[in-house]
mmCIF file of N, CA and C in Angstrom:
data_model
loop_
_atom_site.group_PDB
_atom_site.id
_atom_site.type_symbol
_atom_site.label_atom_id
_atom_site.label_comp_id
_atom_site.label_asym_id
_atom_site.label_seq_id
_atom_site.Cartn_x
_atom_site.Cartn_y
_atom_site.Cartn_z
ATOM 1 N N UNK E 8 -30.424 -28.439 0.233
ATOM 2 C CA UNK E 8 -30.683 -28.591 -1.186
ATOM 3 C C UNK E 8 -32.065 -29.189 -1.460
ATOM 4 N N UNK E 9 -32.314 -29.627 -0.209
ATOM 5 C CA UNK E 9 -34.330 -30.442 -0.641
ATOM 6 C C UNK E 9 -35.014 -29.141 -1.241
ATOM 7 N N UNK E 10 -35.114 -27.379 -0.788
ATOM 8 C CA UNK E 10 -35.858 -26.524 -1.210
ATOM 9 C C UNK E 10 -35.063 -26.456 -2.294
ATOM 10 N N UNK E 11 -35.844 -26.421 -3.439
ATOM 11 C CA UNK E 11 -36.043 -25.879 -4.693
ATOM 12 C C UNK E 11 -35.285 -24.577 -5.079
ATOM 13 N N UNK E 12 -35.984 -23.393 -4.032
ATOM 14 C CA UNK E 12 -36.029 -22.271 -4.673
ATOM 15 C C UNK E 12 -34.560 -21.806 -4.167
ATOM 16 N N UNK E 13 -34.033 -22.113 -2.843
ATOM 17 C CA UNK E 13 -32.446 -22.152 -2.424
ATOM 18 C C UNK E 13 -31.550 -22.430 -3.486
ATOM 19 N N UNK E 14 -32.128 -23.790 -3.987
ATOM 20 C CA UNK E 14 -30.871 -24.241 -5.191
ATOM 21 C C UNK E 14 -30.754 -23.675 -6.515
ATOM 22 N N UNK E 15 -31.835 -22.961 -6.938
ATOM 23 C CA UNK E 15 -32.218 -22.052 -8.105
ATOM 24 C C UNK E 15 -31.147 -21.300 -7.434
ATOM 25 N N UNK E 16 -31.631 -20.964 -6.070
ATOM 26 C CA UNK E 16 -30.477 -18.839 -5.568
ATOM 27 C C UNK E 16 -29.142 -19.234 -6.053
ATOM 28 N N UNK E 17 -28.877 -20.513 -5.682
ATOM 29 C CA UNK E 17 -27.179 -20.394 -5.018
ATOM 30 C C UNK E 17 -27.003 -21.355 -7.128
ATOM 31 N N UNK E 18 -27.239 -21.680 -7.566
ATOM 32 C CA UNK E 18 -26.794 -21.878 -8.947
ATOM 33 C C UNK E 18 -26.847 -20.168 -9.947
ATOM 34 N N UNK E 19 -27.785 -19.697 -9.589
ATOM 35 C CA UNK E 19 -27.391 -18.421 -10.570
ATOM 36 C C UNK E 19 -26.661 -17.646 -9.762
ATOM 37 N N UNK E 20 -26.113 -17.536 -8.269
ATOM 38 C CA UNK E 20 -25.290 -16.763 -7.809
ATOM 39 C C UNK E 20 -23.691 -17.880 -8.337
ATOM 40 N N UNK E 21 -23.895 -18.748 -8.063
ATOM 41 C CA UNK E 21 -22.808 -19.297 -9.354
ATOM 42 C C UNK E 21 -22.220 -19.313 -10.169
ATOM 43 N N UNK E 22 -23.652 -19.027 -11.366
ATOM 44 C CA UNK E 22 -23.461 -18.757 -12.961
ATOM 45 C C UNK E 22 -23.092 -17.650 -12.990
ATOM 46 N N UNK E 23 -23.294 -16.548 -12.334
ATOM 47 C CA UNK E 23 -23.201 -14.920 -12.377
ATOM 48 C C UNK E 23 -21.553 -14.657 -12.066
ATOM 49 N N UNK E 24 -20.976 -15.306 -11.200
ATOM 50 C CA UNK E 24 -19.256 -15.677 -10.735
ATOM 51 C C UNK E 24 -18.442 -15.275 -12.130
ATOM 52 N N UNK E 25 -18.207 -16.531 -12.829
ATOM 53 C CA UNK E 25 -17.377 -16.346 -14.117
ATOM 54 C C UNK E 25 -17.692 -14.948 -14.821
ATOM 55 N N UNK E 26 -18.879 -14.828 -14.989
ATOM 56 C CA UNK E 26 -18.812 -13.960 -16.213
ATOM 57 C C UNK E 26 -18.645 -12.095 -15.583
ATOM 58 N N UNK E 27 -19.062 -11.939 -13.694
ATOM 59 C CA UNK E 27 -18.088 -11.618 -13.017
ATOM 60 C C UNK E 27 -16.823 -10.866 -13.373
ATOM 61 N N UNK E 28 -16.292 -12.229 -13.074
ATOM 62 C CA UNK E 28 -14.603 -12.318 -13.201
ATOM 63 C C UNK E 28 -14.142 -12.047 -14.534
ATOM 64 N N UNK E 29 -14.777 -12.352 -15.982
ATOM 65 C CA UNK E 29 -14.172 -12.126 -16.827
ATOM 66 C C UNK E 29 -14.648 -10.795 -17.355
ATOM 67 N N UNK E 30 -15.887 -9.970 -17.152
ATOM 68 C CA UNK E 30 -15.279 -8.849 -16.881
ATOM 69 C C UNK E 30 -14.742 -7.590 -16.261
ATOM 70 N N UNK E 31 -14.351 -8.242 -15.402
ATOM 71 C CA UNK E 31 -13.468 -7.552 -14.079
ATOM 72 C C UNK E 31 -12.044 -7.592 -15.188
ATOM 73 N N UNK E 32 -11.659 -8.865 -15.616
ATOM 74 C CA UNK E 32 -10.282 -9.057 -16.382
ATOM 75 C C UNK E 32 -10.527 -8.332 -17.222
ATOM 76 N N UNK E 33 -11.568 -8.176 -18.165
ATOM 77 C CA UNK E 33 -11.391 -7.551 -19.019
ATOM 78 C C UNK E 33 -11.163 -6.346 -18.857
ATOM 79 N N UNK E 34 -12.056 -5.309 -17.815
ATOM 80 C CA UNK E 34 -11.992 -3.907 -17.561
ATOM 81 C C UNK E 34 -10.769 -3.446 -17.161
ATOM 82 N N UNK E 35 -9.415 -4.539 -17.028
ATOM 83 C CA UNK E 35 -8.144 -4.574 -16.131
ATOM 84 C C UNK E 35 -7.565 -4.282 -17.542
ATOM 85 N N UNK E 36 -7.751 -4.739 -18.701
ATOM 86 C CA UNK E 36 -7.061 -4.686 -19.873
ATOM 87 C C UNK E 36 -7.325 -3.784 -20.735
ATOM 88 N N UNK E 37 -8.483 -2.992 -20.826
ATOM 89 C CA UNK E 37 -8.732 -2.811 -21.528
ATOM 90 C C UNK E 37 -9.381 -0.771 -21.735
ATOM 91 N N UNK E 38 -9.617 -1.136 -20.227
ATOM 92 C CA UNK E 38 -9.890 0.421 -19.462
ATOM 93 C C UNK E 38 -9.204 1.113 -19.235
ATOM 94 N N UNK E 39 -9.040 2.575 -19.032
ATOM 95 C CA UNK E 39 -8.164 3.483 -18.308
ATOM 96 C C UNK E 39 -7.904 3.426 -16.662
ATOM 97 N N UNK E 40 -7.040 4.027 -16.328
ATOM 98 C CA UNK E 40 -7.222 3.813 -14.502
ATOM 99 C C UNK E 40 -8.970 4.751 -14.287
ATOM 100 N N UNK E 41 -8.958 5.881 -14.921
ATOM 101 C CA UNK E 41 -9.996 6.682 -14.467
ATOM 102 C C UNK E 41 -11.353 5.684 -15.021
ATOM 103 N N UNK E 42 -11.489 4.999 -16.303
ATOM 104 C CA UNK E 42 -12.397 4.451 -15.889
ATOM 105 C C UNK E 42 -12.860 3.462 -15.352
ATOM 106 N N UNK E 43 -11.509 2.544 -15.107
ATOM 107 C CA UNK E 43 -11.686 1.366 -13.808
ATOM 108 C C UNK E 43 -12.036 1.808 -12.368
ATOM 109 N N UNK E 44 -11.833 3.019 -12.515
ATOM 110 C CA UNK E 44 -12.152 4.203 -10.727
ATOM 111 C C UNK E 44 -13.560 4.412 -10.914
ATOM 112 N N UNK E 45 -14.189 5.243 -12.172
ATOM 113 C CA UNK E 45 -15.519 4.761 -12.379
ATOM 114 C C UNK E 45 -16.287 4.373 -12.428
ATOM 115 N N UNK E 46 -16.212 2.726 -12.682
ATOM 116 C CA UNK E 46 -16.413 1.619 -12.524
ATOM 117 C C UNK E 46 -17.157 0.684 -11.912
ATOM 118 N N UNK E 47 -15.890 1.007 -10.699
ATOM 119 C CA UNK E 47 -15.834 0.614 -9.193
ATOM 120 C C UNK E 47 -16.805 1.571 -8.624
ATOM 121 N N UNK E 48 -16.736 2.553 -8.940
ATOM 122 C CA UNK E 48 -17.601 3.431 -7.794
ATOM 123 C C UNK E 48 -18.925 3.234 -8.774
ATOM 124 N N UNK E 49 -19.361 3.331 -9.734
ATOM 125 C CA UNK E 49 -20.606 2.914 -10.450
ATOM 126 C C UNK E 49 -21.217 1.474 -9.880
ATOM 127 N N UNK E 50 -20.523 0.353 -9.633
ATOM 128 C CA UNK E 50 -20.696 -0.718 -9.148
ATOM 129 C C UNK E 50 -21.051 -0.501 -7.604
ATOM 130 N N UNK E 51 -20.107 0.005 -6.879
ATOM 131 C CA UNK E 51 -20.636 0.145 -5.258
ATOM 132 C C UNK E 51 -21.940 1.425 -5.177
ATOM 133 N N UNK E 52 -22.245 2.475 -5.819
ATOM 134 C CA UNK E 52 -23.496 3.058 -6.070
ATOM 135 C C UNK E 52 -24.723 2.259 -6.491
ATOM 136 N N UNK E 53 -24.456 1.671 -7.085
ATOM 137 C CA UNK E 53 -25.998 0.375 -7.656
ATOM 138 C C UNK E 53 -25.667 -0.274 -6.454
ATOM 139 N N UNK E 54 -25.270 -0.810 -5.750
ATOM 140 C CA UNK E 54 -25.363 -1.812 -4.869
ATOM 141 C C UNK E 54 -26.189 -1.395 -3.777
ATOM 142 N N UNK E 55 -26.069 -0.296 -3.868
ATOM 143 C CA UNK E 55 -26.737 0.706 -2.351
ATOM 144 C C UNK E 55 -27.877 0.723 -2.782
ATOM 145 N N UNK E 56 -29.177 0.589 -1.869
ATOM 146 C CA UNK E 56 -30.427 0.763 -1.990
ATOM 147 C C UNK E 56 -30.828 2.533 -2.387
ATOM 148 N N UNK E 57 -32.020 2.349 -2.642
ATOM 149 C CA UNK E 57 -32.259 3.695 -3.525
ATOM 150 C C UNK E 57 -32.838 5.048 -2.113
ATOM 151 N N UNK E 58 -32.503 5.970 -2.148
ATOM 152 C CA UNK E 58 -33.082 6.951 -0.856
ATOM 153 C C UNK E 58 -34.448 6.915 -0.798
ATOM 154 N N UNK E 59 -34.753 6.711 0.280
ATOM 155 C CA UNK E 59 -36.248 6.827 0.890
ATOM 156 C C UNK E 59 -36.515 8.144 1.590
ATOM 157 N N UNK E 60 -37.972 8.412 1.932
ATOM 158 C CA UNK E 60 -38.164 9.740 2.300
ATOM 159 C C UNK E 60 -37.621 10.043 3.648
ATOM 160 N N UNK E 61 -36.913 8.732 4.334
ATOM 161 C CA UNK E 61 -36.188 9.064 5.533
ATOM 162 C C UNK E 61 -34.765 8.984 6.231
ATOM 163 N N UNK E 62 -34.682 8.877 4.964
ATOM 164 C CA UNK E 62 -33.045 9.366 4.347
ATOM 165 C C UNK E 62 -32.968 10.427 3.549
ATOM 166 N N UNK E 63 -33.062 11.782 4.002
ATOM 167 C CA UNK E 63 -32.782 12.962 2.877
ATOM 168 C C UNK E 63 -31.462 12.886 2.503
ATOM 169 N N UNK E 64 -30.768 12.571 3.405
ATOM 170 C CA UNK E 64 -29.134 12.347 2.720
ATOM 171 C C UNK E 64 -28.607 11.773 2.029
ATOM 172 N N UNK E 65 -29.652 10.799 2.097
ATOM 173 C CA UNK E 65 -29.467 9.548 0.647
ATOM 174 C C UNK E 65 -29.607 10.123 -0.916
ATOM 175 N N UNK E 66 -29.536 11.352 -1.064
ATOM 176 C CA UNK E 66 -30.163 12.201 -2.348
ATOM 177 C C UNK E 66 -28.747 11.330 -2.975
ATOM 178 N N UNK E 67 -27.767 11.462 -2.825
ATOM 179 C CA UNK E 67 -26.340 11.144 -3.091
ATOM 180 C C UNK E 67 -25.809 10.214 -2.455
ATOM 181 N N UNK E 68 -25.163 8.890 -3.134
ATOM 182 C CA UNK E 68 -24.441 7.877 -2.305
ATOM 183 C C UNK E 68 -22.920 8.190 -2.158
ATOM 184 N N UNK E 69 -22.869 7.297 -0.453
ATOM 185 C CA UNK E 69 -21.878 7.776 -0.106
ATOM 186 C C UNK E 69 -21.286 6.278 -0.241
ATOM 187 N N UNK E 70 -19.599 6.647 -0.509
ATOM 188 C CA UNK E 70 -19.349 4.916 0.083
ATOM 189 C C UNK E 70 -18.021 5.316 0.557
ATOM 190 N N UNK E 71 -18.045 4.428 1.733
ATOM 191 C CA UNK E 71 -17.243 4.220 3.350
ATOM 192 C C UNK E 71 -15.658 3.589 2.601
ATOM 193 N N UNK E 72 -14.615 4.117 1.723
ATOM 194 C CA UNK E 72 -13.213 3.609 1.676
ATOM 195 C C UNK E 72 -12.492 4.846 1.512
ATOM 196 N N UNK E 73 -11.149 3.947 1.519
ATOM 197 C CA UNK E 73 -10.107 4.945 1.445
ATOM 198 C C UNK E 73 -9.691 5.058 0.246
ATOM 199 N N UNK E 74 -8.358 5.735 -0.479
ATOM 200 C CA UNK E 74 -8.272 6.070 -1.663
ATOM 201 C C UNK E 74 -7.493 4.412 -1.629
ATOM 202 N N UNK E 75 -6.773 3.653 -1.032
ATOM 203 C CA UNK E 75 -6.311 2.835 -0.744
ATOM 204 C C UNK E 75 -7.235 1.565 -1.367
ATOM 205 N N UNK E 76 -8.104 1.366 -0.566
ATOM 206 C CA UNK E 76 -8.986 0.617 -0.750
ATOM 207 C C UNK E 76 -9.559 0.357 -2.310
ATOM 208 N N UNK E 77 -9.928 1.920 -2.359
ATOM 209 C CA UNK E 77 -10.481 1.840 -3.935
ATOM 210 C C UNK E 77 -9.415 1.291 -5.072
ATOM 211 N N UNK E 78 -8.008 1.844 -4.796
ATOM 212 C CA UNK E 78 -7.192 1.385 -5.925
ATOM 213 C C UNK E 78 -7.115 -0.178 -5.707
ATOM 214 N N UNK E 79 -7.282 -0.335 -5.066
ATOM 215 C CA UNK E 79 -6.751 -1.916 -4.837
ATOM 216 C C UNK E 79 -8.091 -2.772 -5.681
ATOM 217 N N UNK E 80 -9.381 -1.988 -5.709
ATOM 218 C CA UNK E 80 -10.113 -2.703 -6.357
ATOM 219 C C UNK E 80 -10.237 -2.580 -7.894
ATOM 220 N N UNK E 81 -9.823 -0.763 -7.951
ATOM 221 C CA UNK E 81 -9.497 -0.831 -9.492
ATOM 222 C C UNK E 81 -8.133 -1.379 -10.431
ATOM 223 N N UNK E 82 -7.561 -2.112 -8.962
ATOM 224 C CA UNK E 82 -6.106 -2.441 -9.904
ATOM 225 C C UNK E 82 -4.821 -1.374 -9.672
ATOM 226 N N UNK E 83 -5.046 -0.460 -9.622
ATOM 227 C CA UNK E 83 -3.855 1.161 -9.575
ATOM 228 C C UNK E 83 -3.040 1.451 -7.970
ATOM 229 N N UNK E 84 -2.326 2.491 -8.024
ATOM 230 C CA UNK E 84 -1.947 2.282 -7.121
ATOM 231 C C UNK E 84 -2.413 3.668 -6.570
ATOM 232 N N UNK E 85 -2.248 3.883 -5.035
ATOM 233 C CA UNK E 85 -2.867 4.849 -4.031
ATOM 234 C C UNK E 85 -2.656 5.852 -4.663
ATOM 235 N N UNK E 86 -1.576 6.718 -5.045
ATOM 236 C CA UNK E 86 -1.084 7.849 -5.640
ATOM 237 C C UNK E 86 -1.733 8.103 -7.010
ATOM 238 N N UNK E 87 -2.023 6.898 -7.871
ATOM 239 C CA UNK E 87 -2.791 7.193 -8.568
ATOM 240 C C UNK E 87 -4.007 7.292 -8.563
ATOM 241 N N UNK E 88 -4.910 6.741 -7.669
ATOM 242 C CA UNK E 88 -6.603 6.975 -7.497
ATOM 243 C C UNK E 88 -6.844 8.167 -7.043
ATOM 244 N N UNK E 89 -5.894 8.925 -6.280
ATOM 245 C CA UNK E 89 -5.914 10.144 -5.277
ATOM 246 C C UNK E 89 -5.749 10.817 -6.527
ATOM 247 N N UNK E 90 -5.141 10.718 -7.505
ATOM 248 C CA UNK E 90 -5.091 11.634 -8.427
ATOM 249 C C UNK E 90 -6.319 12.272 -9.506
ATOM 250 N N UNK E 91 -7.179 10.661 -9.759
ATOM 251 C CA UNK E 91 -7.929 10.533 -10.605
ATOM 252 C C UNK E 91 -9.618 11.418 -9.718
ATOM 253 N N UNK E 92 -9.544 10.579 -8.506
ATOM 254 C CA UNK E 92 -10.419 10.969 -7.653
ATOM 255 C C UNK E 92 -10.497 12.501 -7.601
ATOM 256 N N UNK E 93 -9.146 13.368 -7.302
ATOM 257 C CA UNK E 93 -9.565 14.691 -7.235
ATOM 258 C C UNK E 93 -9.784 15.476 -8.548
ATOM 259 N N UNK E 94 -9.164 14.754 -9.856
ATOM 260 C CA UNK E 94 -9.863 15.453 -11.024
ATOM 261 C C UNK E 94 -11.371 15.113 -11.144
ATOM 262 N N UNK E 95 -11.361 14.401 -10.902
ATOM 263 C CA UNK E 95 -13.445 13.973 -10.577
ATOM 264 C C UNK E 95 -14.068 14.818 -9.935
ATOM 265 N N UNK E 96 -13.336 15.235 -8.879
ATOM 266 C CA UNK E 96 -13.612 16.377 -7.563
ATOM 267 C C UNK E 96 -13.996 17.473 -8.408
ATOM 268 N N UNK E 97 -12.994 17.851 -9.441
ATOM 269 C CA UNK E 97 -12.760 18.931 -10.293
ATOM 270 C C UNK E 97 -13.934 19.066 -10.900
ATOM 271 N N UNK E 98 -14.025 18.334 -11.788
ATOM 272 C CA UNK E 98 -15.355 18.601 -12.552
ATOM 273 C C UNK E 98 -16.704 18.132 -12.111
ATOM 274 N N UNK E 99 -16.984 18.022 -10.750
ATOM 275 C CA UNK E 99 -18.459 17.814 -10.093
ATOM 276 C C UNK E 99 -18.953 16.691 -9.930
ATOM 277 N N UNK E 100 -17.968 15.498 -10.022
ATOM 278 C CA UNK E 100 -18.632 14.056 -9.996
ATOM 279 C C UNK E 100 -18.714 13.568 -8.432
ATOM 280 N N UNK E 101 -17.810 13.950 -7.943
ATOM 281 C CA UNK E 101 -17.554 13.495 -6.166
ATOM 282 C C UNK E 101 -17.461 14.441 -5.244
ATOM 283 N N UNK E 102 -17.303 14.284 -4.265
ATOM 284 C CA UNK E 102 -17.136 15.198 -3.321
ATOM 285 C C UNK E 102 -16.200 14.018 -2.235
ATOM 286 N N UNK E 103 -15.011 14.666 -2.142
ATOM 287 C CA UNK E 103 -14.138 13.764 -0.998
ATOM 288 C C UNK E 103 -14.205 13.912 0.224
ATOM 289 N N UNK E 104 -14.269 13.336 1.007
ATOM 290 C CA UNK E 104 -13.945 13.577 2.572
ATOM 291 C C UNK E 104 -13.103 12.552 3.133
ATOM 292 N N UNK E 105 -12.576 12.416 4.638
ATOM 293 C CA UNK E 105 -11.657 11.331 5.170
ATOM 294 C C UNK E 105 -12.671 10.053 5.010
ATOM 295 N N UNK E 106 -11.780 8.593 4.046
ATOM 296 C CA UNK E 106 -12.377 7.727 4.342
ATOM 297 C C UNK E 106 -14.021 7.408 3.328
ATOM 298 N N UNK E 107 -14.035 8.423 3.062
ATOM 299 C CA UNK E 107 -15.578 8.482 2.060
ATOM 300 C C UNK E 107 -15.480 9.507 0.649
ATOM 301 N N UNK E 108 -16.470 8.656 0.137
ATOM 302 C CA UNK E 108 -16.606 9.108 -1.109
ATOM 303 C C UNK E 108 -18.380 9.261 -1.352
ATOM 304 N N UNK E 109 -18.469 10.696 -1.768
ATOM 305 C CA UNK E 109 -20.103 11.066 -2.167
ATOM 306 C C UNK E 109 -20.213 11.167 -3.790
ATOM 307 N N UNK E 110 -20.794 10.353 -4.180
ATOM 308 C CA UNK E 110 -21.037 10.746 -5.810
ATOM 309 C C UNK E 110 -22.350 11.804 -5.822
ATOM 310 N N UNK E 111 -21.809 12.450 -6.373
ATOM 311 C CA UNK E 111 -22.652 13.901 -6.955
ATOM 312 C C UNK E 111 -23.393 13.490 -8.187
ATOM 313 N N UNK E 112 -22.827 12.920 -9.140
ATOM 314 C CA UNK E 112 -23.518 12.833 -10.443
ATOM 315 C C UNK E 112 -23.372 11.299 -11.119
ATOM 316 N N UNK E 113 -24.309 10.702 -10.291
ATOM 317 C CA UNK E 113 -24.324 8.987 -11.294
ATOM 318 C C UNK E 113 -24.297 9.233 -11.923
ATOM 319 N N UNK E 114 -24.905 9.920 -13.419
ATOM 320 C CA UNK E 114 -25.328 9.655 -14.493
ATOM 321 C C UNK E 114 -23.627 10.152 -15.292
ATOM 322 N N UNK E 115 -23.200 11.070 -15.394
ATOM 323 C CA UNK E 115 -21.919 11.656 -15.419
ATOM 324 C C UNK E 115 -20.692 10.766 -15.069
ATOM 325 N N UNK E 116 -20.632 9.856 -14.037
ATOM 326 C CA UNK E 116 -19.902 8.652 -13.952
ATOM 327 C C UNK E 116 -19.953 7.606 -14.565
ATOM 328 N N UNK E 117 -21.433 7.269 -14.903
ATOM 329 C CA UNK E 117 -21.526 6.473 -15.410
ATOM 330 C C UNK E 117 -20.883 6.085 -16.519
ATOM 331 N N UNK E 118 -21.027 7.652 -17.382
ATOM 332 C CA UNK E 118 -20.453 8.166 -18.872
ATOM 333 C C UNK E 118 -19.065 8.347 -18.994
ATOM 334 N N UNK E 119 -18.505 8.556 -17.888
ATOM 335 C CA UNK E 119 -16.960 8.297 -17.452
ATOM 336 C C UNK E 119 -16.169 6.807 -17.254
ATOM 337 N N UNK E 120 -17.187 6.071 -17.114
ATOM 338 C CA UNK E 120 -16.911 4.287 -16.948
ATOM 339 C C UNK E 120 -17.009 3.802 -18.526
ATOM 340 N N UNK E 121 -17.463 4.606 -19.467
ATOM 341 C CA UNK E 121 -17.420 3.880 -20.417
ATOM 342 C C UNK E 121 -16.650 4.349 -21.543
#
């Protein structure tokens, strides 16, 4: 805590916590399952760094869960994310494979999260 700029990091990674959590609660109350699935995958897409020229595959983020996994973060249950996920499939937002998920169209999800 003697550096300065440490105690600045770890107080706004702090302050950032609650408001977090309240709207995580809120999106639990107030959202659909499809757009708490949205959401979630809008949230783990920003988290991922942006593609560089040595990553061509990076054109599209991928993220490493199961349909399992994901419901558990949107709240729903397996049978239902598998459901929501392949109407997404349907209209061009994802592309599924074992274990992973490729978003095709941030911008289109995005508009689906809200």
């Amino acid at each position: 805590m003697s550096d300065a700029r440490i105690a600045a990091r770890i107080t706004a990674i702090l302050g950032r916590r609650p408001a977090d959590l309240e709207q995580r609660l809120s999106d639990s109350v107030f959202k659909t399952v499809a757009q708490r699935i949205a959401t979630s995958l809008t949230t783990l897409t920003s988290a991922q760094p942006p593609a560089g020229p040595l990553r061509p595959v990076g054109r599209h983020p991928q993220i490493a869960l199961t349909h399992e996994q994901l419901a558990a973060l949107a709240g729903t249950s397996r049978e239902t994310c598998t459901k929501v996920l392949r109407e997404m499939e349907e209209r061009g937002l994802l592309r599924l494979a074992r274990g992973r998920i490729t978003v095709l169209d941030r911008e289109r999800l995005r508009d689906a999260a809200d």
